[in-house]
Short mmCIF file of C-alpha atoms in Angstrom, two decimals:
data_model
loop_
_atom_site.label_atom_id
_atom_site.label_comp_id
_atom_site.label_asym_id
_atom_site.label_seq_id
_atom_site.Cartn_x
_atom_site.Cartn_y
_atom_site.Cartn_z
CA MET W 232 -90.99 -24.61 -28.85
CA PHE W 233 -88.25 -24.23 -31.44
CA LYS W 234 -89.21 -20.56 -31.93
CA ARG W 235 -88.97 -19.89 -28.21
CA MET W 236 -85.49 -21.42 -27.98
CA THR W 237 -84.32 -19.36 -30.94
CA LEU W 238 -85.57 -16.16 -29.36
CA MET W 239 -83.79 -17.03 -26.11
CA LEU W 240 -80.50 -17.65 -27.92
CA ILE W 241 -80.83 -14.38 -29.81
CA ALA W 242 -81.56 -12.49 -26.56
CA THR W 243 -78.58 -14.12 -24.83
CA ALA W 244 -76.30 -13.19 -27.72
CA ILE W 245 -77.50 -9.59 -27.60
CA VAL W 246 -76.91 -9.37 -23.82
CA PHE W 247 -73.37 -10.78 -24.07
CA GLY W 248 -72.64 -8.54 -27.04
CA LEU W 249 -73.69 -5.50 -25.05
CA ILE W 250 -71.52 -6.57 -22.10
CA PHE W 251 -68.40 -7.17 -24.21
CA GLY W 252 -69.01 -4.00 -26.18
CA TYR W 253 -69.28 -2.00 -22.97
CA LYS W 254 -66.00 -3.47 -21.69
CA ALA W 255 -64.23 -2.77 -24.98
CA VAL W 256 -65.38 0.83 -25.05
CA GLY W 257 -64.42 1.29 -21.39
CA ASN W 258 -60.92 -0.19 -21.95
CA HIS W 259 -60.41 2.03 -24.97
CA PHE W 260 -61.20 5.22 -23.09
CA MET W 261 -59.20 4.06 -20.04
CA ASN W 262 -56.07 3.36 -22.15
CA GLU W 263 -56.51 6.67 -23.91
CA PHE W 264 -56.70 8.41 -20.53
CA PHE W 265 -53.54 6.77 -19.18
CA ASP W 266 -51.67 7.35 -22.44
CA ASN W 267 -52.46 11.04 -22.36
CA MET W 268 -52.18 11.47 -18.60
CA PRO W 269 -49.39 13.98 -17.77
CA THR W 270 -46.30 12.40 -16.13
CA PRO W 271 -45.27 14.11 -12.91
CA PRO W 272 -41.75 15.63 -13.10
CA ALA W 273 -38.88 13.53 -11.68
CA THR W 274 -37.04 15.21 -8.83
CA ILE W 275 -33.28 15.29 -9.34
CA THR W 276 -30.19 17.20 -8.30
CA ALA W 277 -28.08 19.02 -10.87
CA SER W 278 -24.41 19.87 -11.34
CA GLU W 279 -22.48 21.91 -13.86
CA ALA W 280 -19.50 20.75 -15.88
CA VAL W 281 -16.65 22.83 -14.48
CA ARG W 282 -12.95 23.18 -15.21
CA ASP W 283 -10.15 22.40 -12.81
CA ARG W 284 -6.39 21.89 -12.94
CA TRP W 285 -5.23 18.37 -12.25
CA VAL W 286 -1.77 16.98 -11.78
CA ASP W 287 -1.58 13.62 -13.54
CA SER W 288 -0.52 10.84 -11.23
CA ILE W 289 0.51 7.21 -11.47
CA PRO W 290 -1.23 5.01 -8.87
CA THR W 291 0.25 1.77 -7.58
CA ILE W 292 0.72 -0.23 -4.39
CA GLY W 293 3.77 -1.21 -2.38
CA ASN W 294 5.14 -2.52 0.90
CA PHE W 295 7.42 -0.91 3.44
CA ARG W 296 10.74 -2.55 4.22
CA PRO W 297 13.34 -1.61 6.85
CA ILE W 298 16.62 -0.10 5.72
CA ASN W 299 18.25 -2.42 8.22
CA GLY W 300 16.44 -5.46 9.54
CA ALA W 301 17.76 -8.80 10.72
CA MET W 302 17.08 -11.78 12.92
CA ILE W 303 20.04 -11.95 15.31
CA PRO W 304 21.31 -15.56 15.72
CA ALA W 305 23.69 -17.15 18.17
CA GLN W 306 27.13 -17.65 16.62
CA ILE W 307 28.45 -20.06 19.23
CA ASP W 308 26.93 -22.47 21.67
CA GLY W 309 26.47 -21.72 25.33
CA GLU W 310 24.05 -20.99 28.13
CA ILE W 311 22.39 -17.55 28.23
CA LYS W 312 23.75 -15.88 31.36
CA SER W 313 22.36 -12.38 30.92
CA ILE W 314 19.76 -10.52 28.83
CA ARG W 315 20.44 -6.77 28.62
CA PHE W 316 17.28 -5.38 26.95
CA ASP W 317 13.50 -5.52 27.18
CA ASN W 318 11.17 -6.50 24.37
CA GLY W 319 10.42 -3.50 22.15
CA ASP W 320 13.38 -1.42 23.38
CA VAL W 321 15.15 1.01 21.09
CA VAL W 322 18.72 -0.29 20.96
CA GLU W 323 21.87 1.41 19.72
CA GLN W 324 24.52 -0.06 17.47
CA GLY W 325 27.00 -2.06 19.55
CA GLN W 326 24.69 -2.33 22.57
CA VAL W 327 24.99 -5.64 24.44
CA LEU W 328 21.88 -7.79 24.01
CA PHE W 329 22.85 -11.23 25.37
CA ILE W 330 25.82 -12.64 27.27
CA LEU W 331 26.55 -16.37 27.14
CA ASP W 332 28.35 -18.26 29.91
CA ASP W 333 32.08 -18.02 29.07
CA ARG W 334 33.74 -19.45 32.18
CA VAL W 335 35.29 -22.38 30.31
CA GLU W 336 36.56 -20.12 27.55
CA GLN W 337 38.00 -17.65 30.08
CA ALA W 338 39.90 -20.50 31.80
CA GLU W 339 41.26 -21.64 28.46
CA ARG W 340 42.32 -18.06 27.73
CA GLU W 341 44.32 -17.92 30.95
CA ARG W 342 46.12 -21.11 29.93
CA LEU W 343 46.90 -19.73 26.49
CA ALA W 344 48.05 -16.43 27.95
CA ALA W 345 50.41 -18.29 30.26
CA ALA W 346 51.73 -20.36 27.35
CA LEU W 347 52.34 -17.14 25.37
CA ALA W 348 54.20 -15.61 28.29
CA ILE W 349 56.46 -18.68 28.61
CA ALA W 350 57.12 -18.69 24.86
CA GLU W 351 57.99 -14.97 24.87
CA THR W 352 60.31 -15.42 27.89
CA GLU W 353 62.13 -18.27 26.17
CA ALA W 354 62.45 -16.29 22.94
CA ALA W 355 63.82 -13.34 24.88
CA ARG W 356 66.38 -15.66 26.56
CA LEU W 357 67.57 -17.08 23.24
CA GLU W 358 68.10 -13.74 21.48
CA PRO W 359 71.28 -12.72 23.38
CA LEU W 360 72.55 -16.29 23.17
CA PHE W 361 72.11 -16.19 19.39
CA ALA W 362 73.94 -12.87 19.28
CA ARG W 363 76.90 -14.56 21.02
CA GLN W 364 76.50 -17.53 18.67
CA GLU W 365 75.80 -19.86 21.57
CA VAL W 366 72.57 -21.16 19.93
CA SER W 367 71.75 -21.72 16.30
CA GLU W 368 69.53 -19.44 14.24
CA SER W 369 67.11 -22.28 13.58
CA GLU W 370 66.58 -22.79 17.32
CA LEU W 371 65.80 -19.07 17.76
CA ARG W 372 63.46 -19.04 14.77
CA ARG W 373 61.69 -22.14 16.12
CA GLN W 374 61.07 -20.40 19.43
CA GLN W 375 59.87 -17.23 17.72
CA SER W 376 57.44 -19.37 15.70
CA GLN W 377 56.10 -20.82 18.92
CA VAL W 378 55.53 -17.28 20.21
CA ALA W 379 53.58 -16.40 17.06
CA GLN W 380 51.49 -19.57 17.35
CA ALA W 381 50.74 -18.90 21.02
CA ARG W 382 49.78 -15.30 20.22
CA ALA W 383 47.45 -16.49 17.40
CA ALA W 384 45.84 -19.09 19.67
CA LEU W 385 45.21 -16.38 22.29
CA ALA W 386 43.69 -14.08 19.65
CA MET W 387 41.43 -16.90 18.47
CA GLN W 388 40.30 -17.51 22.03
CA ASP W 389 39.59 -13.80 22.51
CA ALA W 390 37.47 -13.84 19.34
CA MET W 391 35.54 -16.83 20.66
CA ILE W 392 34.93 -15.08 23.98
CA GLU W 393 33.83 -11.95 22.14
CA ARG W 394 31.22 -14.01 20.28
CA LYS W 395 29.80 -14.98 23.66
CA THR W 396 28.65 -11.35 23.94
CA ILE W 397 25.94 -10.66 21.36
CA ARG W 398 25.60 -7.01 20.37
CA ALA W 399 23.19 -5.03 18.18
CA PRO W 400 24.71 -4.78 14.67
CA PHE W 401 22.83 -1.51 14.03
CA SER W 402 20.48 0.88 15.80
CA GLY W 403 16.80 -0.02 15.73
CA VAL W 404 13.86 -1.47 17.63
CA ALA W 405 14.19 -4.87 19.23
CA GLY W 406 11.35 -7.32 18.74
CA LEU W 407 10.20 -10.11 21.02
CA ARG W 408 13.09 -12.25 22.24
CA LEU W 409 12.80 -15.91 21.32
CA VAL W 410 14.97 -17.34 24.11
CA ASN W 411 14.99 -17.21 27.90
CA LEU W 412 17.57 -16.74 30.63
CA GLY W 413 19.43 -20.01 31.31
CA GLN W 414 18.52 -21.52 27.94
CA TYR W 415 21.26 -23.38 26.08
CA VAL W 416 21.66 -22.19 22.50
CA THR W 417 23.63 -23.52 19.56
CA PRO W 418 25.02 -21.72 16.49
CA GLY W 419 22.13 -20.48 14.34
CA THR W 420 19.57 -20.32 17.16
CA GLU W 421 17.37 -17.24 16.53
CA LEU W 422 17.50 -14.86 19.47
CA VAL W 423 15.66 -11.61 18.57
CA SER W 424 14.88 -9.48 15.52
CA ILE W 425 15.94 -5.85 15.16
CA GLN W 426 14.31 -3.45 12.71
CA SER W 427 15.45 0.04 11.80
CA PHE W 428 12.44 2.23 10.90
CA ASP W 429 13.85 5.74 10.44
CA PRO W 430 14.26 6.16 7.56
CA ILE W 431 12.36 3.32 5.92
CA TYR W 432 12.16 1.91 2.40
CA LEU W 433 9.04 1.48 0.26
CA ASN W 434 9.28 -1.12 -2.50
CA PHE W 435 6.77 -1.09 -5.39
CA THR W 436 6.48 -1.92 -9.07
CA LEU W 437 5.24 -0.05 -12.13
CA PRO W 438 4.40 -1.21 -15.67
CA GLU W 439 7.30 -0.63 -18.03
CA ARG W 440 5.36 2.04 -20.00
CA PHE W 441 5.88 4.45 -17.07
CA LEU W 442 9.67 4.17 -17.15
CA SER W 443 10.06 7.52 -18.93
CA GLU W 444 7.92 9.29 -16.28
CA ILE W 445 9.97 8.40 -13.18
CA ALA W 446 13.44 9.37 -12.03
CA ARG W 447 15.64 9.19 -8.95
CA GLY W 448 14.88 11.99 -6.49
CA GLN W 449 11.24 12.26 -7.63
CA THR W 450 8.70 12.84 -4.85
CA ILE W 451 6.05 10.20 -4.22
CA TYR W 452 3.15 9.95 -1.77
CA ALA W 453 1.87 6.99 0.24
CA GLU W 454 -1.21 6.28 2.33
CA VAL W 455 -1.65 3.43 4.82
CA ASP W 456 -4.75 2.00 6.49
CA ALA W 457 -3.35 2.58 9.97
CA TYR W 458 -3.44 6.38 9.45
CA PRO W 459 -6.25 7.01 6.93
CA SER W 460 -6.21 10.81 7.33
CA GLU W 461 -2.45 11.20 6.77
CA ARG W 462 -0.36 11.25 3.61
CA PHE W 463 3.37 10.46 3.79
CA SER W 464 5.91 11.78 1.31
CA GLY W 465 9.21 10.27 0.24
CA GLU W 466 11.50 10.19 -2.76
CA ILE W 467 12.60 7.58 -5.27
CA ARG W 468 16.09 6.34 -4.42
CA ALA W 469 16.63 3.40 -6.77
CA ILE W 470 15.19 2.02 -10.01
CA GLU W 471 15.93 -1.57 -11.02
CA PRO W 472 18.02 -1.43 -14.21
CA SER W 473 16.13 -4.29 -15.90
CA VAL W 474 12.46 -5.03 -16.62
CA ARG W 475 10.97 -8.30 -15.40
CA GLU W 476 10.11 -10.26 -18.51
CA SER W 477 7.37 -12.30 -16.82
CA THR W 478 5.35 -9.26 -15.69
CA ARG W 479 6.79 -6.38 -17.77
CA THR W 480 7.21 -4.33 -14.61
CA ILE W 481 9.99 -2.28 -13.03
CA GLN W 482 11.03 -2.66 -9.40
CA ILE W 483 11.41 0.72 -7.65
CA GLN W 484 12.54 1.67 -4.16
CA ALA W 485 11.70 4.93 -2.36
CA GLN W 486 12.84 6.22 1.01
CA PHE W 487 10.62 7.88 3.64
CA ASP W 488 11.62 9.79 6.75
CA ASN W 489 9.90 8.14 9.71
CA PRO W 490 10.88 9.99 12.90
CA GLU W 491 7.73 8.96 14.78
CA GLN W 492 8.01 5.37 13.52
CA GLN W 493 4.42 5.36 12.26
CA LEU W 494 5.46 3.34 9.23
CA ARG W 495 6.47 -0.25 9.95
CA SER W 496 8.04 -3.02 7.95
CA GLY W 497 5.49 -5.05 6.01
CA MET W 498 2.83 -2.30 5.92
CA PHE W 499 0.73 -2.15 2.75
CA ALA W 500 0.73 1.28 1.06
CA ARG W 501 -1.25 2.97 -1.69
CA VAL W 502 1.28 4.91 -3.72
CA ARG W 503 0.85 7.94 -5.99
CA ILE W 504 3.48 9.54 -8.20
CA ASP W 505 2.51 13.00 -9.42
CA SER W 506 3.72 14.58 -12.66
CA GLU W 507 5.51 17.92 -12.52
CA GLU W 508 2.96 19.91 -14.58
CA ALA W 509 -0.80 20.41 -14.08
CA ARG W 510 -3.35 20.38 -16.94
CA ASP W 511 -6.88 21.75 -17.44
CA VAL W 512 -9.72 19.22 -17.20
CA LEU W 513 -13.51 19.35 -17.51
CA MET W 514 -15.15 17.41 -14.69
CA ILE W 515 -18.55 16.39 -13.32
CA PRO W 516 -19.57 14.30 -10.28
CA ARG W 517 -19.23 10.55 -10.62
CA THR W 518 -22.94 10.18 -9.69
CA ALA W 519 -23.91 12.01 -12.90
CA ILE W 520 -22.62 9.22 -15.13
CA GLN W 521 -24.29 5.95 -16.11
CA PHE W 522 -21.45 3.54 -16.83
CA ASN W 523 -22.57 1.02 -19.49
CA PRO W 524 -20.75 -1.56 -21.63
CA PHE W 525 -21.74 0.28 -24.81
CA GLY W 526 -20.70 3.71 -23.51
CA ASN W 527 -21.08 6.15 -20.65
CA ILE W 528 -24.21 8.35 -20.55
CA VAL W 529 -25.17 11.61 -18.88
CA PHE W 530 -28.51 13.42 -18.88
CA ILE W 531 -28.23 17.00 -20.09
CA ILE W 532 -30.77 19.42 -18.56
CA GLU W 533 -32.47 21.67 -21.15
CA GLU W 534 -35.26 24.24 -21.03
CA ASP W 535 -38.49 23.47 -22.91
CA GLY W 536 -40.71 26.47 -22.47
CA ASP W 537 -41.58 26.67 -18.80
CA GLU W 538 -40.37 23.13 -18.13
CA LEU W 539 -37.00 21.46 -17.71
CA ILE W 540 -36.36 18.25 -19.62
CA VAL W 541 -33.40 15.89 -19.88
CA GLN W 542 -31.73 14.37 -22.93
CA GLN W 543 -29.30 11.47 -22.99
CA ARG W 544 -25.79 12.09 -24.26
CA LEU W 545 -22.80 9.79 -24.70
CA VAL W 546 -19.59 11.05 -23.14
CA ARG W 547 -16.01 9.86 -22.99
CA THR W 548 -14.44 9.80 -19.53
CA GLY W 549 -10.83 10.17 -18.42
CA GLN W 550 -9.23 10.00 -14.99
CA SER W 551 -11.09 10.02 -11.69
CA ARG W 552 -10.26 12.10 -8.62
CA GLY W 553 -12.28 11.41 -5.51
CA ASP W 554 -15.95 12.08 -6.37
CA MET W 555 -15.19 13.73 -9.72
CA VAL W 556 -14.62 12.27 -13.19
CA GLU W 557 -12.85 13.90 -16.11
CA ILE W 558 -14.91 14.32 -19.31
CA THR W 559 -12.79 14.35 -22.47
CA GLU W 560 -15.64 14.37 -25.03
CA GLY W 561 -19.37 15.09 -25.04
CA LEU W 562 -19.73 18.10 -22.74
CA GLU W 563 -18.84 21.77 -22.66
CA GLU W 564 -18.04 23.94 -19.68
CA GLY W 565 -21.25 25.14 -18.04
CA ASP W 566 -23.45 22.25 -19.27
CA ARG W 567 -25.92 21.19 -16.55
CA VAL W 568 -26.33 17.48 -15.94
CA ALA W 569 -28.49 15.40 -13.63
CA SER W 570 -26.33 14.26 -10.72
CA SER W 571 -28.83 11.94 -8.97
CA GLY W 572 -32.04 10.06 -9.76
CA LEU W 573 -30.69 8.79 -13.10
CA LEU W 574 -32.53 5.46 -12.94
CA LYS W 575 -35.93 7.14 -13.26
CA LEU W 576 -34.97 9.32 -16.24
CA ARG W 577 -35.51 8.85 -19.99
CA ASN W 578 -35.16 11.02 -23.05
CA GLY W 579 -37.49 14.01 -22.87
CA ALA W 580 -38.48 13.39 -19.25
CA VAL W 581 -39.66 16.45 -17.35
CA VAL W 582 -37.59 17.08 -14.24
CA LYS W 583 -37.62 19.21 -11.15
CA ILE W 584 -34.34 20.25 -9.52
CA ASN W 585 -33.95 19.97 -5.75
CA ASP W 586 -31.43 22.53 -4.50
CA ASP W 587 -31.39 21.37 -0.88
CA PRO W 588 -27.64 21.44 0.05
CA GLU W 589 -27.99 18.36 2.27
CA LEU W 590 -29.20 16.27 -0.69
CA GLN W 591 -26.45 17.26 -3.13
CA PRO W 592 -23.99 14.44 -3.98
CA SER W 593 -20.41 14.88 -2.85
CA ALA W 594 -18.24 16.66 -5.41
CA SER W 595 -14.73 16.69 -3.97
CA THR W 596 -11.54 15.70 -5.77
CA ASN W 597 -9.98 14.76 -2.43
CA PRO W 598 -12.67 13.44 -0.06
CA GLN W 599 -11.63 12.81 3.53
CA PRO W 600 -13.18 10.31 5.96
CA ALA W 601 -15.29 11.74 8.74
CA ASN W 602 -13.49 12.18 12.05
CA ARG W 603 -14.36 9.53 14.58
#
């Protein structure tokens, strides 16, 4: 009995040993097959490092402001008798906008005019009497003073009546009126805003390190979201003489011609100030660069017999223009780099280049949005 059990245990051990041995041998040959199995080439697109001439530029942002812009208030109280413009009208300097009821003031003016006439008549009567020494000089001077006072009171009344007529202080575009016909207004009541858009100012700031690169009369360019396919040009008109200590920036003001009034007060603008001289740069598409915290990498395409392989290389980048990036170190003109499919590449990987024009990444220094 004991012998039989021993033989069974030995047989079981042999069977399990054969099974595990078979699996171990199979796994060994399988791993060896996968390790030595040829990797299919990765399909990529390729671009060459090429030279171009770039004009260095200073980018910033700003806001448009009107050369003349004001909220027109009432200067005297009264009821609005007439409104002489429509919302959004182009108004000229001196054009009548509102007329307030001035009937009381006109009646008072007639009284003052009559008082002036009486005072002048009396003064005229006393002058020959004074010449004949029939009245004293003090009496004549007193009457002449009354004439001057009456004339001043009439002039003051005329000024008050004139303030009942509210005119445009400058030419521009009227906004939405804030009062209605028949409404009673008091001094300071806001009536309507007027903005002058042609020309128009653009205010922006620059870090103080750029102070030596800007000057009055220098051309600048601006782009706005309302007209994405257009670029507007203007010139620097004023530079703040002091630097803001809190931000270390300089306040700058440029002026833009705006005959079609496309640019409006308060618009946000992306600003670019170009230098006067261009310089040579070596550039590649932005898609050809892996941007990493430890450094930027490109994959150089090299020939290895009948195959193409890629090798990693660290590069130093400079400015960007549209889809292109300047390379200051790490590449030479004519070097071919992988411009897509970088995530599936490693050192020594075999690659295949797809030359289909529709699959090539964009490589423009000034890309434009597609027309709608």
